Structures are given as structure tokens and as C-alpha cells.
Amino acid sequence: MVACLIVMMVLLFGNVTLRYVFNSGINVSDELSRLAFVWLIFLGAVLALRERAHLGVNMLVKRFGPMARRVTHLFCQGLVLWALWLMIDGGWQQTVIGMSTDLPVTGLPIAVFNAAVLYAAVFMMVLTILDVLSVLAGGPVPVDAEQDDPLA
């Protein structure tokens, strides 16, 4: 993620500086910056899932008993797995389609953008399956806002 931010910062700052000071520019700057931004977003989404930092509404679930929380959590993770499967399927199809189409300036295949979706969905699915296995094995059911949370 840091590399993506550095690439974006250097390319965009360099391009703006070159345009206003030297009346020239870096041709590939926009495409590579956009590529770094897309990868940054999907890398961040995987990291946020691993850290349980995604937004969630748990007002109702916090009032459930332990068994109802477990069932609700497993049901929700099942929905997440289904959505991730749809992302994997669509990401794969778009990546294959994008292999035959090149970006106009860099000549890279458009698949480099679509591969970010595929990467994120696969790793998010792995993390979700590990969570489901942990809960099924009797581990604690994660609740995002615990009682000791000052914002809860």
C-alpha cells in the first residue's frame, strides 16, 4: 500500500510540476496513478477485513445470546462468501476479457486493473473461510463494538 501511495504521489506531483514549470509532462502518469489507486483500494479492503475494520451495524446482534450470535454470524459470513464468489467469478471473467485490450498510453493490458478485484476477492474469501472455521471449532464470535468500546 505504501508503494502505491509513493507511486501516486511521485507521478502526480511530478506531472503537475512538469506541466506548470516546464510546459511538458509524464504521459504515463495518469494511467499508472489510476492503476496504483485501484490496487491501493483493494489492498486496503483486504487489510481492513483482516483487522475487522469494515463498518458494521451490530445494534441488534449485541443483544442476542451466544448461540444466536453464532448462528447470525455464520449466516452473515455465508452471505459474504456468496458475494465474494460473485466477485471472483466476475473478476476472473473481466481479467480474461481485459487481457486482449490494452491501455492507450502504457500499453498494459486492462487486466491489471481487473486483477485487483480478483486478488481482493480471493484473499477475502480465504480470511472469511478461516473465520467460519474458527467459529465452527468453538472459537469466539467476533462482535465489532464490544462493551468496553467508548463509542458503543
PDB file of C-alpha atoms in Angstrom:
ATOM      1  CA  MET A   1       0.000   0.000   0.000  1.00  0.00           C
ATOM      2  CA  VAL A   2       2.893   2.329   0.755  1.00  0.00           C
ATOM      3  CA  ALA A   3       4.388   1.636  -2.662  1.00  0.00           C
ATOM      4  CA  CYS A   4       1.075   2.524  -4.309  1.00  0.00           C
ATOM      5  CA  LEU A   5       0.922   5.804  -2.382  1.00  0.00           C
ATOM      6  CA  ILE A   6       4.517   6.669  -3.268  1.00  0.00           C
ATOM      7  CA  VAL A   7       3.936   5.906  -6.954  1.00  0.00           C
ATOM      8  CA  MET A   8       0.807   8.053  -6.973  1.00  0.00           C
ATOM      9  CA  MET A   9       2.473  10.929  -5.140  1.00  0.00           C
ATOM     10  CA  VAL A  10       5.643  10.967  -7.254  1.00  0.00           C
ATOM     11  CA  LEU A  11       3.832  10.630 -10.584  1.00  0.00           C
ATOM     12  CA  LEU A  12       1.112  13.175  -9.877  1.00  0.00           C
ATOM     13  CA  PHE A  13       3.373  15.728  -8.201  1.00  0.00           C
ATOM     14  CA  GLY A  14       5.997  15.290 -10.894  1.00  0.00           C
ATOM     15  CA  ASN A  15       3.424  15.610 -13.654  1.00  0.00           C
ATOM     16  CA  VAL A  16       1.869  18.765 -12.196  1.00  0.00           C
ATOM     17  CA  THR A  17       5.297  20.315 -11.626  1.00  0.00           C
ATOM     18  CA  LEU A  18       6.450  19.480 -15.145  1.00  0.00           C
ATOM     19  CA  ARG A  19       3.263  20.857 -16.686  1.00  0.00           C
ATOM     20  CA  TYR A  20       3.342  24.198 -14.879  1.00  0.00           C
ATOM     21  CA  VAL A  21       7.099  24.784 -14.741  1.00  0.00           C
ATOM     22  CA  PHE A  22       8.437  23.199 -17.925  1.00  0.00           C
ATOM     23  CA  ASN A  23       5.263  23.036 -20.032  1.00  0.00           C
ATOM     24  CA  SER A  24       5.682  19.280 -20.512  1.00  0.00           C
ATOM     25  CA  GLY A  25       4.509  16.199 -18.664  1.00  0.00           C
ATOM     26  CA  ILE A  26       4.762  12.494 -17.993  1.00  0.00           C
ATOM     27  CA  ASN A  27       2.498  10.696 -20.453  1.00  0.00           C
ATOM     28  CA  VAL A  28       2.030   7.548 -18.396  1.00  0.00           C
ATOM     29  CA  SER A  29       1.373   9.442 -15.163  1.00  0.00           C
ATOM     30  CA  ASP A  30      -2.431   9.335 -15.257  1.00  0.00           C
ATOM     31  CA  GLU A  31      -2.721   5.657 -16.138  1.00  0.00           C
ATOM     32  CA  LEU A  32      -0.128   4.471 -13.631  1.00  0.00           C
ATOM     33  CA  SER A  33      -1.599   6.676 -10.889  1.00  0.00           C
ATOM     34  CA  ARG A  34      -5.048   5.278 -11.543  1.00  0.00           C
ATOM     35  CA  LEU A  35      -3.654   1.740 -11.504  1.00  0.00           C
ATOM     36  CA  ALA A  36      -1.874   2.380  -8.191  1.00  0.00           C
ATOM     37  CA  PHE A  37      -5.079   3.863  -6.747  1.00  0.00           C
ATOM     38  CA  VAL A  38      -7.190   0.849  -7.739  1.00  0.00           C
ATOM     39  CA  TRP A  39      -4.675  -1.560  -6.224  1.00  0.00           C
ATOM     40  CA  LEU A  40      -4.407   0.615  -3.108  1.00  0.00           C
ATOM     41  CA  ILE A  41      -8.171   0.396  -2.577  1.00  0.00           C
ATOM     42  CA  PHE A  42      -8.338  -3.375  -2.930  1.00  0.00           C
ATOM     43  CA  LEU A  43      -5.195  -3.985  -0.858  1.00  0.00           C
ATOM     44  CA  GLY A  44      -6.765  -1.787   1.833  1.00  0.00           C
ATOM     45  CA  ALA A  45     -10.041  -3.711   1.669  1.00  0.00           C
ATOM     46  CA  VAL A  46      -8.233  -6.996   2.357  1.00  0.00           C
ATOM     47  CA  LEU A  47      -6.271  -5.418   5.202  1.00  0.00           C
ATOM     48  CA  ALA A  48      -9.453  -3.923   6.672  1.00  0.00           C
ATOM     49  CA  LEU A  49     -11.142  -7.328   6.611  1.00  0.00           C
ATOM     50  CA  ARG A  50      -8.169  -8.923   8.347  1.00  0.00           C
ATOM     51  CA  GLU A  51      -8.223  -6.208  11.034  1.00  0.00           C
ATOM     52  CA  ARG A  52     -12.045  -6.310  11.285  1.00  0.00           C
ATOM     53  CA  ALA A  53     -12.108  -2.614  10.451  1.00  0.00           C
ATOM     54  CA  HIS A  54     -15.011  -2.617   7.986  1.00  0.00           C
ATOM     55  CA  LEU A  55     -18.123  -0.786   9.079  1.00  0.00           C
ATOM     56  CA  GLY A  56     -20.819  -2.900  10.613  1.00  0.00           C
ATOM     57  CA  VAL A  57     -24.127  -2.344  12.326  1.00  0.00           C
ATOM     58  CA  ASN A  58     -24.449  -4.625  15.303  1.00  0.00           C
ATOM     59  CA  MET A  59     -27.071  -2.948  17.484  1.00  0.00           C
ATOM     60  CA  LEU A  60     -29.347  -5.969  17.226  1.00  0.00           C
ATOM     61  CA  VAL A  61     -26.687  -8.693  17.284  1.00  0.00           C
ATOM     62  CA  LYS A  62     -25.156  -7.312  20.505  1.00  0.00           C
ATOM     63  CA  ARG A  63     -28.464  -8.033  22.257  1.00  0.00           C
ATOM     64  CA  PHE A  64     -28.506 -11.691  21.174  1.00  0.00           C
ATOM     65  CA  GLY A  65     -27.373 -14.566  23.319  1.00  0.00           C
ATOM     66  CA  PRO A  66     -24.219 -16.519  22.479  1.00  0.00           C
ATOM     67  CA  MET A  67     -25.927 -19.164  20.326  1.00  0.00           C
ATOM     68  CA  ALA A  68     -27.994 -16.635  18.349  1.00  0.00           C
ATOM     69  CA  ARG A  69     -24.834 -14.565  17.769  1.00  0.00           C
ATOM     70  CA  ARG A  70     -23.029 -17.644  16.476  1.00  0.00           C
ATOM     71  CA  VAL A  71     -25.870 -18.561  14.089  1.00  0.00           C
ATOM     72  CA  THR A  72     -26.256 -14.974  12.899  1.00  0.00           C
ATOM     73  CA  HIS A  73     -22.510 -14.614  12.366  1.00  0.00           C
ATOM     74  CA  LEU A  74     -22.301 -17.842  10.361  1.00  0.00           C
ATOM     75  CA  PHE A  75     -25.321 -16.813   8.258  1.00  0.00           C
ATOM     76  CA  CYS A  76     -23.775 -13.416   7.530  1.00  0.00           C
ATOM     77  CA  GLN A  77     -20.416 -14.995   6.680  1.00  0.00           C
ATOM     78  CA  GLY A  78     -22.275 -17.313   4.295  1.00  0.00           C
ATOM     79  CA  LEU A  79     -23.699 -14.247   2.544  1.00  0.00           C
ATOM     80  CA  VAL A  80     -20.226 -12.713   2.435  1.00  0.00           C
ATOM     81  CA  LEU A  81     -18.811 -15.886   0.883  1.00  0.00           C
ATOM     82  CA  TRP A  82     -21.545 -15.854  -1.759  1.00  0.00           C
ATOM     83  CA  ALA A  83     -20.819 -12.193  -2.597  1.00  0.00           C
ATOM     84  CA  LEU A  84     -17.089 -12.933  -2.742  1.00  0.00           C
ATOM     85  CA  TRP A  85     -17.729 -15.862  -5.067  1.00  0.00           C
ATOM     86  CA  LEU A  86     -19.623 -13.486  -7.362  1.00  0.00           C
ATOM     87  CA  MET A  87     -16.649 -11.096  -7.225  1.00  0.00           C
ATOM     88  CA  ILE A  88     -14.224 -13.916  -8.039  1.00  0.00           C
ATOM     89  CA  ASP A  89     -16.348 -15.128 -10.942  1.00  0.00           C
ATOM     90  CA  GLY A  90     -16.835 -11.629 -12.359  1.00  0.00           C
ATOM     91  CA  GLY A  91     -13.237 -10.627 -11.646  1.00  0.00           C
ATOM     92  CA  TRP A  92     -11.936 -13.689 -13.474  1.00  0.00           C
ATOM     93  CA  GLN A  93     -14.173 -13.054 -16.488  1.00  0.00           C
ATOM     94  CA  GLN A  94     -13.172  -9.390 -16.640  1.00  0.00           C
ATOM     95  CA  THR A  95      -9.482 -10.241 -16.251  1.00  0.00           C
ATOM     96  CA  VAL A  96      -9.661 -12.709 -19.151  1.00  0.00           C
ATOM     97  CA  ILE A  97     -11.518 -10.153 -21.294  1.00  0.00           C
ATOM     98  CA  GLY A  98      -9.033  -7.442 -20.301  1.00  0.00           C
ATOM     99  CA  MET A  99      -6.058  -9.470 -21.485  1.00  0.00           C
ATOM    100  CA  SER A 100      -6.929  -8.639 -25.078  1.00  0.00           C
ATOM    101  CA  THR A 101      -7.442  -4.896 -24.520  1.00  0.00           C
ATOM    102  CA  ASP A 102      -4.526  -2.564 -23.884  1.00  0.00           C
ATOM    103  CA  LEU A 103      -4.417   0.793 -22.155  1.00  0.00           C
ATOM    104  CA  PRO A 104      -3.840   3.594 -24.666  1.00  0.00           C
ATOM    105  CA  VAL A 105      -0.649   5.164 -23.246  1.00  0.00           C
ATOM    106  CA  THR A 106       1.241   2.463 -21.341  1.00  0.00           C
ATOM    107  CA  GLY A 107       0.127  -0.468 -23.482  1.00  0.00           C
ATOM    108  CA  LEU A 108      -0.511  -2.558 -20.373  1.00  0.00           C
ATOM    109  CA  PRO A 109      -3.484  -4.909 -20.578  1.00  0.00           C
ATOM    110  CA  ILE A 110      -6.623  -3.651 -18.840  1.00  0.00           C
ATOM    111  CA  ALA A 111      -6.487  -6.937 -16.933  1.00  0.00           C
ATOM    112  CA  VAL A 112      -4.041  -5.315 -14.470  1.00  0.00           C
ATOM    113  CA  PHE A 113      -6.995  -3.313 -13.127  1.00  0.00           C
ATOM    114  CA  ASN A 114      -9.359  -6.294 -13.030  1.00  0.00           C
ATOM    115  CA  ALA A 115      -6.769  -8.486 -11.335  1.00  0.00           C
ATOM    116  CA  ALA A 116      -7.044  -6.242  -8.267  1.00  0.00           C
ATOM    117  CA  VAL A 117     -10.675  -7.310  -7.836  1.00  0.00           C
ATOM    118  CA  LEU A 118      -9.725 -10.938  -8.306  1.00  0.00           C
ATOM    119  CA  TYR A 119      -6.861 -10.693  -5.800  1.00  0.00           C
ATOM    120  CA  ALA A 120      -9.012  -8.985  -3.167  1.00  0.00           C
ATOM    121  CA  ALA A 121     -11.924 -11.389  -3.525  1.00  0.00           C
ATOM    122  CA  VAL A 122      -9.716 -14.484  -3.273  1.00  0.00           C
ATOM    123  CA  PHE A 123      -7.860 -13.304  -0.182  1.00  0.00           C
ATOM    124  CA  MET A 124     -11.051 -12.020   1.451  1.00  0.00           C
ATOM    125  CA  MET A 125     -12.636 -15.410   0.819  1.00  0.00           C
ATOM    126  CA  VAL A 126      -9.684 -17.156   2.468  1.00  0.00           C
ATOM    127  CA  LEU A 127      -9.949 -14.862   5.511  1.00  0.00           C
ATOM    128  CA  THR A 128     -13.717 -15.400   5.712  1.00  0.00           C
ATOM    129  CA  ILE A 129     -13.374 -19.190   5.473  1.00  0.00           C
ATOM    130  CA  LEU A 130     -10.769 -19.121   8.261  1.00  0.00           C
ATOM    131  CA  ASP A 131     -13.186 -17.070  10.382  1.00  0.00           C
ATOM    132  CA  VAL A 132     -16.034 -19.521   9.728  1.00  0.00           C
ATOM    133  CA  LEU A 133     -13.806 -22.483  10.614  1.00  0.00           C
ATOM    134  CA  SER A 134     -12.723 -20.740  13.807  1.00  0.00           C
ATOM    135  CA  VAL A 135     -16.334 -20.097  14.869  1.00  0.00           C
ATOM    136  CA  LEU A 136     -17.382 -23.652  13.958  1.00  0.00           C
ATOM    137  CA  ALA A 137     -14.498 -25.007  16.046  1.00  0.00           C
ATOM    138  CA  GLY A 138     -15.906 -23.200  19.079  1.00  0.00           C
ATOM    139  CA  GLY A 139     -13.876 -20.008  18.896  1.00  0.00           C
ATOM    140  CA  PRO A 140     -15.323 -16.666  19.930  1.00  0.00           C
ATOM    141  CA  VAL A 141     -17.817 -14.930  17.692  1.00  0.00           C
ATOM    142  CA  PRO A 142     -16.378 -11.546  16.751  1.00  0.00           C
ATOM    143  CA  VAL A 143     -18.551  -8.586  17.698  1.00  0.00           C
ATOM    144  CA  ASP A 144     -17.218  -5.335  16.295  1.00  0.00           C
ATOM    145  CA  ALA A 145     -18.232  -2.983  19.107  1.00  0.00           C
ATOM    146  CA  GLU A 146     -17.503  -4.609  22.473  1.00  0.00           C
ATOM    147  CA  GLN A 147     -18.891  -3.328  25.780  1.00  0.00           C
ATOM    148  CA  ASP A 148     -15.590  -1.631  26.667  1.00  0.00           C
ATOM    149  CA  ASP A 149     -15.674   0.377  23.441  1.00  0.00           C
ATOM    150  CA  PRO A 150     -16.174   4.043  24.471  1.00  0.00           C
ATOM    151  CA  LEU A 151     -18.128   4.744  21.287  1.00  0.00           C
ATOM    152  CA  ALA A 152     -20.605   1.890  21.822  1.00  0.00           C
TER     153      ALA A 152
END
